[in-house]
Tab-separated table of C-alpha atoms in Angstrom:
chain	number	residue	atom	x	y	z
Z	15	MET	CA	17.257	17.150	11.886
Z	16	THR	CA	15.109	16.207	8.916
Z	17	GLU	CA	17.624	17.939	6.675
Z	18	ASP	CA	20.465	15.805	8.042
Z	19	LEU	CA	18.415	12.657	7.531
Z	20	ILE	CA	17.572	13.584	3.936
Z	21	ARG	CA	21.218	14.363	3.196
Z	22	SER	CA	22.295	11.028	4.688
Z	23	LEU	CA	19.636	9.096	2.767
Z	24	ILE	CA	20.621	10.684	-0.529
Z	25	ALA	CA	24.346	10.162	0.081
Z	26	LYS	CA	23.881	6.533	1.145
Z	27	CYS	CA	21.460	5.560	-1.610
Z	28	SER	CA	23.376	7.245	-4.408
Z	29	ALA	CA	26.707	5.778	-3.233
Z	30	THR	CA	25.140	2.308	-3.071
Z	31	ILE	CA	23.649	2.542	-6.561
Z	32	LYS	CA	26.851	3.906	-8.058
Z	33	ALA	CA	28.945	1.187	-6.370
Z	34	HIS	CA	26.675	-1.501	-7.864
Z	35	ALA	CA	26.020	0.084	-11.259
Z	36	GLU	CA	28.097	-2.453	-13.172
Z	37	GLU	CA	26.462	-5.367	-11.397
Z	38	LEU	CA	22.973	-4.002	-12.161
Z	39	THR	CA	23.884	-3.503	-15.793
Z	40	ALA	CA	25.271	-7.039	-16.023
Z	41	LEU	CA	22.018	-8.436	-14.587
Z	42	ASP	CA	20.055	-6.321	-17.051
Z	43	GLN	CA	22.151	-7.472	-20.000
Z	44	ALA	CA	21.099	-11.032	-19.175
Z	45	ILE	CA	17.334	-10.438	-19.328
Z	46	GLY	CA	16.705	-6.769	-20.112
Z	47	ASP	CA	18.071	-4.049	-22.347
Z	48	GLY	CA	21.323	-3.674	-20.424
Z	49	ASP	CA	20.960	-0.132	-19.167
Z	50	HIS	CA	19.658	-0.489	-15.603
Z	51	GLY	CA	22.909	0.264	-13.767
Z	52	LEU	CA	23.816	3.162	-16.006
Z	53	ASN	CA	20.317	4.632	-15.825
Z	54	MET	CA	20.007	4.284	-12.052
Z	55	ALA	CA	23.483	5.775	-11.566
Z	56	ARG	CA	22.555	8.727	-13.785
Z	57	GLY	CA	19.329	9.283	-11.838
Z	58	PHE	CA	20.892	9.037	-8.396
Z	59	THR	CA	23.811	11.231	-9.456
Z	60	ALA	CA	21.238	13.867	-10.418
Z	61	VAL	CA	19.457	13.487	-7.070
Z	62	ALA	CA	22.797	13.826	-5.241
Z	63	ALA	CA	23.613	16.932	-7.283
Z	64	ALA	CA	20.294	18.468	-6.197
Z	65	VAL	CA	20.795	17.617	-2.505
Z	66	ASP	CA	20.965	21.246	-1.369
Z	67	ASP	CA	17.559	21.945	-2.922
Z	68	ILE	CA	15.974	18.702	-1.742
Z	69	ALA	CA	17.286	18.519	1.832
Z	70	VAL	CA	15.740	21.833	2.925
Z	71	LEU	CA	12.230	20.630	2.065
Z	72	PRO	CA	9.796	18.928	4.445
Z	73	PHE	CA	10.271	15.148	4.224
Z	74	GLY	CA	7.249	14.448	2.014
Z	75	GLU	CA	8.149	17.192	-0.440
Z	76	ALA	CA	11.763	16.019	-0.479
Z	77	LEU	CA	10.647	12.517	-1.501
Z	78	ASN	CA	8.489	14.079	-4.186
Z	79	LYS	CA	11.323	16.191	-5.568
Z	80	ALA	CA	13.764	13.288	-5.539
Z	81	GLY	CA	11.146	11.249	-7.417
Z	82	THR	CA	10.642	13.961	-10.012
Z	83	THR	CA	14.400	14.186	-10.496
Z	84	LEU	CA	14.613	10.444	-11.167
Z	85	ILE	CA	11.773	10.671	-13.689
Z	86	MET	CA	13.470	13.463	-15.594
Z	87	LYS	CA	17.025	12.103	-15.513
Z	88	VAL	CA	17.041	8.304	-15.626
Z	89	GLY	CA	16.216	7.816	-19.309
Z	90	GLY	CA	14.641	4.374	-18.933
Z	91	ALA	CA	11.548	2.789	-17.408
Z	92	SER	CA	13.230	2.637	-14.004
Z	93	GLY	CA	12.978	6.457	-13.821
Z	94	PRO	CA	9.184	6.618	-13.798
Z	95	LEU	CA	8.998	3.459	-11.664
Z	96	TYR	CA	11.373	4.588	-8.903
Z	97	GLY	CA	10.084	8.141	-9.357
Z	98	SER	CA	6.521	6.936	-8.771
Z	99	LEU	CA	7.682	4.993	-5.711
Z	100	LEU	CA	9.202	8.087	-4.103
Z	101	MET	CA	6.386	10.404	-5.183
Z	102	GLY	CA	3.761	7.961	-3.898
Z	103	MET	CA	5.584	7.787	-0.572
Z	104	GLY	CA	5.987	11.558	-0.513
Z	105	LYS	CA	2.283	12.174	-1.001
Z	106	CYS	CA	1.538	9.953	1.996
Z	107	VAL	CA	3.642	11.842	4.557
Z	108	THR	CA	4.413	15.401	5.598
Z	109	ASP	CA	7.229	14.739	8.048
Z	110	VAL	CA	9.482	11.752	8.706
Z	111	PRO	CA	7.185	8.846	9.656
Z	112	ARG	CA	7.593	7.544	13.200
Z	113	GLY	CA	7.021	3.896	14.016
Z	114	SER	CA	6.778	0.863	11.806
Z	115	GLN	CA	3.070	1.294	11.045
Z	116	ALA	CA	3.633	4.789	9.645
Z	117	VAL	CA	6.661	3.641	7.631
Z	118	ALA	CA	4.688	0.673	6.302
Z	119	ALA	CA	1.796	2.925	5.273
Z	120	MET	CA	4.204	5.246	3.457
Z	121	LEU	CA	5.873	2.364	1.626
Z	122	GLN	CA	2.481	0.910	0.703
Z	123	ALA	CA	1.520	4.210	-0.934
Z	124	GLY	CA	4.741	4.062	-2.935
Z	125	ILE	CA	4.110	0.440	-3.939
Z	126	ASP	CA	0.585	1.316	-5.087
Z	127	ALA	CA	2.051	4.052	-7.301
Z	128	VAL	CA	4.590	1.615	-8.813
Z	129	LYS	CA	1.836	-0.932	-9.503
Z	130	ALA	CA	-0.232	1.714	-11.282
Z	131	ARG	CA	2.694	3.082	-13.288
Z	132	GLY	CA	4.028	-0.326	-14.269
Z	133	LYS	CA	0.577	-1.944	-14.641
Z	134	SER	CA	2.080	-4.765	-12.628
Z	135	ASP	CA	1.841	-6.626	-9.339
Z	136	ALA	CA	3.618	-9.274	-7.282
Z	137	GLY	CA	4.989	-12.317	-9.114
Z	138	ALA	CA	5.950	-10.657	-12.413
Z	139	LYS	CA	9.693	-10.727	-11.568
Z	140	THR	CA	10.052	-7.011	-10.844
Z	141	MET	CA	11.077	-4.585	-8.109
Z	142	LEU	CA	7.637	-5.174	-6.562
Z	143	ASP	CA	8.706	-8.706	-5.626
Z	144	VAL	CA	11.178	-7.181	-3.163
Z	145	LEU	CA	9.219	-4.119	-2.085
Z	146	ILE	CA	5.975	-5.940	-1.244
Z	147	PRO	CA	7.494	-8.509	1.170
Z	148	VAL	CA	9.644	-5.774	2.738
Z	149	GLN	CA	6.553	-3.654	3.300
Z	150	GLN	CA	4.771	-6.635	4.848
Z	151	ALA	CA	7.697	-7.276	7.192
Z	152	ILE	CA	7.730	-3.660	8.318
Z	153	ASP	CA	3.956	-3.653	8.709
Z	154	ALA	CA	4.233	-6.746	10.924
Z	155	GLY	CA	6.625	-4.843	13.173
Z	156	ARG	CA	9.729	-6.902	12.311
Z	157	GLY	CA	13.118	-5.503	13.271
Z	158	ILE	CA	15.791	-4.241	10.902
Z	159	ALA	CA	17.650	-7.555	10.772
Z	160	GLU	CA	14.459	-9.353	9.755
Z	161	VAL	CA	13.673	-6.695	7.132
Z	162	ARG	CA	17.152	-7.231	5.673
Z	163	ARG	CA	16.662	-10.991	5.531
Z	164	THR	CA	13.262	-10.523	3.929
Z	165	ALA	CA	14.739	-8.306	1.217
Z	166	ASP	CA	17.516	-10.791	0.440
Z	167	ALA	CA	15.185	-13.793	0.391
Z	168	ALA	CA	12.706	-11.919	-1.827
Z	169	LEU	CA	15.480	-10.972	-4.237
Z	170	THR	CA	16.710	-14.566	-4.444
Z	171	ALA	CA	13.139	-15.722	-5.109
Z	172	THR	CA	13.000	-13.613	-8.298
Z	173	LYS	CA	15.574	-15.962	-9.826
Z	174	ASP	CA	13.049	-18.745	-10.358
Z	175	MET	CA	10.273	-16.417	-11.518
Z	176	ARG	CA	9.218	-16.034	-15.135
Z	177	ALA	CA	9.095	-12.396	-16.224
Z	178	THR	CA	5.786	-11.114	-17.539
Z	179	LYS	CA	6.614	-7.384	-17.548
Z	180	GLY	CA	9.177	-5.251	-19.299
Z	181	ARG	CA	11.836	-6.277	-21.774
Z	182	ALA	CA	12.432	-9.562	-19.891
Z	183	ALA	CA	8.872	-10.654	-20.719
Z	184	PHE	CA	9.970	-11.243	-24.343
Z	185	LEU	CA	12.300	-13.937	-23.050
Z	186	GLY	CA	9.512	-15.891	-21.366
Z	187	GLU	CA	10.929	-19.120	-19.951
Z	188	ARG	CA	14.477	-17.961	-20.652
Z	189	SER	CA	14.093	-15.240	-18.021
Z	190	ILE	CA	14.025	-18.006	-15.391
Z	191	GLY	CA	17.356	-18.523	-13.634
Z	192	HIS	CA	18.377	-14.860	-13.558
Z	193	LEU	CA	17.923	-12.378	-10.719
Z	194	ASP	CA	15.703	-9.473	-11.704
Z	195	PRO	CA	17.782	-6.266	-11.978
Z	196	GLY	CA	14.969	-4.070	-10.620
Z	197	ALA	CA	14.506	-6.399	-7.675
Z	198	ARG	CA	18.274	-6.180	-7.100
Z	199	SER	CA	18.301	-2.380	-7.109
Z	200	SER	CA	15.310	-2.334	-4.749
Z	201	ALA	CA	17.037	-4.768	-2.385
Z	202	LEU	CA	20.189	-2.622	-2.514
Z	203	LEU	CA	18.201	0.478	-1.568
Z	204	VAL	CA	16.423	-1.346	1.276
Z	205	GLN	CA	19.813	-2.490	2.617
Z	206	ALA	CA	21.198	1.047	2.240
Z	207	VAL	CA	18.365	2.508	4.322
Z	208	CYS	CA	18.829	-0.274	6.908
Z	209	ASP	CA	22.556	0.546	7.050
Z	210	LEU	CA	21.702	4.148	7.763
Z	211	LEU	CA	19.191	3.251	10.468
Z	212	GLU	CA	21.839	1.071	12.117
Z	213	GLY	CA	24.369	3.873	11.961
Z	214	LYS	CA	26.602	2.106	9.419
O	16	MET	CA	-2.575	22.438	-40.136
O	17	ASN	CA	-4.068	22.123	-36.674
O	18	ASP	CA	-7.032	20.361	-38.234
O	19	LYS	CA	-5.059	17.146	-38.467
O	20	VAL	CA	-3.737	14.740	-35.872
O	21	SER	CA	0.008	15.115	-35.362
O	22	ILE	CA	2.525	12.301	-34.962
O	23	VAL	CA	5.297	12.006	-32.382
O	24	ILE	CA	7.954	9.299	-32.674
O	25	VAL	CA	9.827	8.223	-29.539
O	26	SER	CA	12.705	5.783	-29.837
O	27	HIS	CA	15.601	4.786	-27.588
O	28	SER	CA	17.795	5.776	-30.523
O	29	ALA	CA	17.915	9.294	-31.945
O	30	ASP	CA	18.889	7.775	-35.308
O	31	VAL	CA	15.866	5.462	-35.366
O	32	ALA	CA	13.560	8.325	-34.367
O	33	LYS	CA	14.909	10.607	-37.087
O	34	GLY	CA	14.927	7.852	-39.712
O	35	THR	CA	11.333	6.967	-38.920
O	36	ALA	CA	10.304	10.615	-39.181
O	37	ASP	CA	12.088	10.843	-42.561
O	38	MET	CA	10.105	7.852	-43.821
O	39	VAL	CA	6.834	9.345	-42.603
O	40	ARG	CA	7.578	12.682	-44.279
O	41	GLN	CA	8.362	10.945	-47.542
O	42	MET	CA	5.007	9.169	-47.383
O	43	VAL	CA	2.756	12.041	-46.336
O	44	GLY	CA	4.768	15.166	-47.082
O	45	ASP	CA	4.014	18.181	-44.934
O	46	ASP	CA	0.301	17.427	-44.550
O	47	VAL	CA	0.845	16.027	-41.097
O	48	ARG	CA	3.087	17.551	-38.485
O	49	VAL	CA	5.699	15.087	-37.246
O	50	ALA	CA	8.049	15.442	-34.282
O	51	PHE	CA	10.568	12.930	-32.992
O	52	CYS	CA	12.973	12.386	-30.148
O	53	GLY	CA	15.398	9.695	-29.082
O	54	GLY	CA	18.162	9.255	-26.554
O	55	ASN	CA	18.455	9.641	-22.803
O	56	PRO	CA	19.186	12.985	-21.067
O	57	ASP	CA	22.923	12.369	-21.637
O	58	GLY	CA	22.505	11.587	-25.333
O	59	GLY	CA	23.006	7.823	-25.041
O	60	LEU	CA	20.419	5.185	-25.889
O	61	GLY	CA	17.215	5.738	-23.922
O	62	THR	CA	14.382	8.202	-23.660
O	63	ASP	CA	13.998	11.573	-21.988
O	64	VAL	CA	10.725	12.760	-20.448
O	65	ALA	CA	11.540	16.448	-21.034
O	66	ALA	CA	12.407	15.800	-24.689
O	67	ILE	CA	9.192	13.812	-25.202
O	68	MET	CA	7.148	16.660	-23.693
O	69	ALA	CA	8.918	19.161	-25.961
O	70	ALA	CA	8.309	16.997	-29.033
O	71	ILE	CA	4.591	16.711	-28.250
O	72	GLU	CA	4.301	20.452	-27.551
O	73	SER	CA	6.065	21.291	-30.824
O	74	VAL	CA	3.301	19.659	-32.893
O	75	TYR	CA	0.410	19.851	-30.429
O	76	SER	CA	-3.037	20.200	-31.913
O	77	PRO	CA	-6.409	20.060	-30.145
O	78	LYS	CA	-7.315	17.538	-32.853
O	79	GLY	CA	-4.874	15.176	-31.195
O	80	VAL	CA	-1.359	13.766	-31.123
O	81	ALA	CA	-0.554	10.099	-31.755
O	82	VAL	CA	2.661	8.903	-30.078
O	83	LEU	CA	4.590	5.905	-31.421
O	84	VAL	CA	7.144	4.296	-29.099
O	85	ASP	CA	9.642	1.457	-29.343
O	86	LEU	CA	10.644	-0.478	-26.181
O	87	GLY	CA	9.213	-0.442	-22.649
O	88	GLY	CA	11.019	2.578	-21.224
O	89	ALA	CA	9.899	4.695	-24.150
O	90	GLU	CA	6.298	3.827	-23.356
O	91	THR	CA	6.606	4.452	-19.618
O	92	ASN	CA	8.437	7.732	-20.110
O	93	SER	CA	5.891	8.808	-22.752
O	94	GLU	CA	3.035	8.060	-20.331
O	95	VAL	CA	4.696	10.290	-17.732
O	96	ALA	CA	5.367	13.028	-20.296
O	97	ILE	CA	1.707	13.020	-21.376
O	98	GLU	CA	0.537	13.269	-17.761
O	99	MET	CA	2.888	16.207	-17.172
O	100	LEU	CA	1.649	18.259	-20.141
O	101	PRO	CA	0.078	21.546	-19.003
O	102	ASP	CA	-3.521	22.720	-19.470
O	103	GLY	CA	-5.038	19.242	-19.733
O	104	ARG	CA	-3.424	18.730	-23.129
O	105	GLY	CA	-2.628	15.153	-22.239
O	106	ALA	CA	-6.296	14.282	-22.812
O	107	ASN	CA	-5.681	14.825	-26.539
O	108	VAL	CA	-2.530	12.698	-26.713
O	109	GLN	CA	-2.544	8.910	-27.064
O	110	ILE	CA	0.174	6.263	-27.266
O	111	CYS	CA	-0.383	3.749	-30.068
O	112	ASN	CA	0.355	0.127	-29.252
O	113	ALA	CA	2.105	-0.532	-32.567
O	114	PRO	CA	5.604	-1.110	-33.980
O	115	VAL	CA	7.284	2.278	-34.155
O	116	VAL	CA	8.193	2.461	-37.851
O	117	GLU	CA	5.168	0.753	-39.390
O	118	GLY	CA	2.848	2.323	-36.830
O	119	ALA	CA	4.135	5.834	-37.516
O	120	VAL	CA	3.687	5.446	-41.263
O	121	MET	CA	0.175	4.003	-40.915
O	122	ALA	CA	-0.836	6.621	-38.333
O	123	ALA	CA	0.453	9.474	-40.463
O	124	THR	CA	-1.307	8.174	-43.573
O	125	GLU	CA	-4.590	8.004	-41.663
O	126	ALA	CA	-3.989	11.404	-40.066
O	127	ALA	CA	-3.428	12.964	-43.497
O	128	SER	CA	-7.035	12.106	-44.364
O	129	GLY	CA	-8.213	14.273	-41.486
O	130	ALA	CA	-9.232	11.295	-39.341
O	131	SER	CA	-9.859	11.538	-35.607
O	132	LEU	CA	-7.191	10.617	-33.052
O	133	GLU	CA	-9.148	7.478	-32.209
O	134	ALA	CA	-9.190	6.423	-35.874
O	135	VAL	CA	-5.480	7.195	-36.282
O	136	ARG	CA	-4.593	5.117	-33.243
O	137	LYS	CA	-6.797	2.230	-34.390
O	138	THR	CA	-5.234	2.243	-37.865
O	139	ALA	CA	-1.739	2.069	-36.401
O	140	GLU	CA	-2.682	-0.676	-33.957
O	141	ASP	CA	-4.568	-2.805	-36.512
O	142	PHE	CA	-1.660	-2.901	-38.915
């Protein structure tokens, strides 16, 4: 059962990232170094290629291995950041978490790892600006539809933020008015997992 | 040669990494061991954790290794590579917060004098 879930998660997430690779790269060309879509697609292609090795593992170890794969294959900062997210989550659980509190605790562990790796926090116009509100919604016991809305609203909110981390930080005020590419990829992944949970 | 701090250059571009290493070698000759890497795992612009680890290992010295990086991803991937080094070697490896070309030249010049890793890093960062 866990194996089927892991296979579905990998297939859904990698298909989503690949389908939006050009959009992510376009967002990154506006305020970053223009490689986010390409890098994420490379990383998730590598995870998908390793699905037979990953899916047979217990859930926590599978997250850890997927995270390591992203770190080794992405080629940009998003590798260690998304890798840390998955590895942080993987360290927090053995099996698939049951119930919103357990899922929220797992996601919080991942967020803590991203904060440490990126030396960042909420409000710096990064992936954390989507992940943190999503975690809070899950922790508050909100349903899938509400989690989706939270992710979309959080992504939109990055548009008016001023970047203080990463390549976009060089742009200062000029980063305002653009969606953050990392926030976009995080929102895409949240929606992909929601799709899966809703059987889409 | 293990009595001197080694230098590792990490750039998004393999050409920049190699060019920087060439400049360093011209300045300090073979007194200081220099390794470099650039490019993502597919060979495009970017950085590669495995390649960074290999570069550090190729010039590793208990005296220390100073790593010079260019843009953000190079720094993040270098941090991960250092943490993944075996046998606690990462404790003797430091990233210098300095421009990659100038920092590498300054670091190598200081390293050639037999200075400590801390002194090498400070020289690169104060430039």
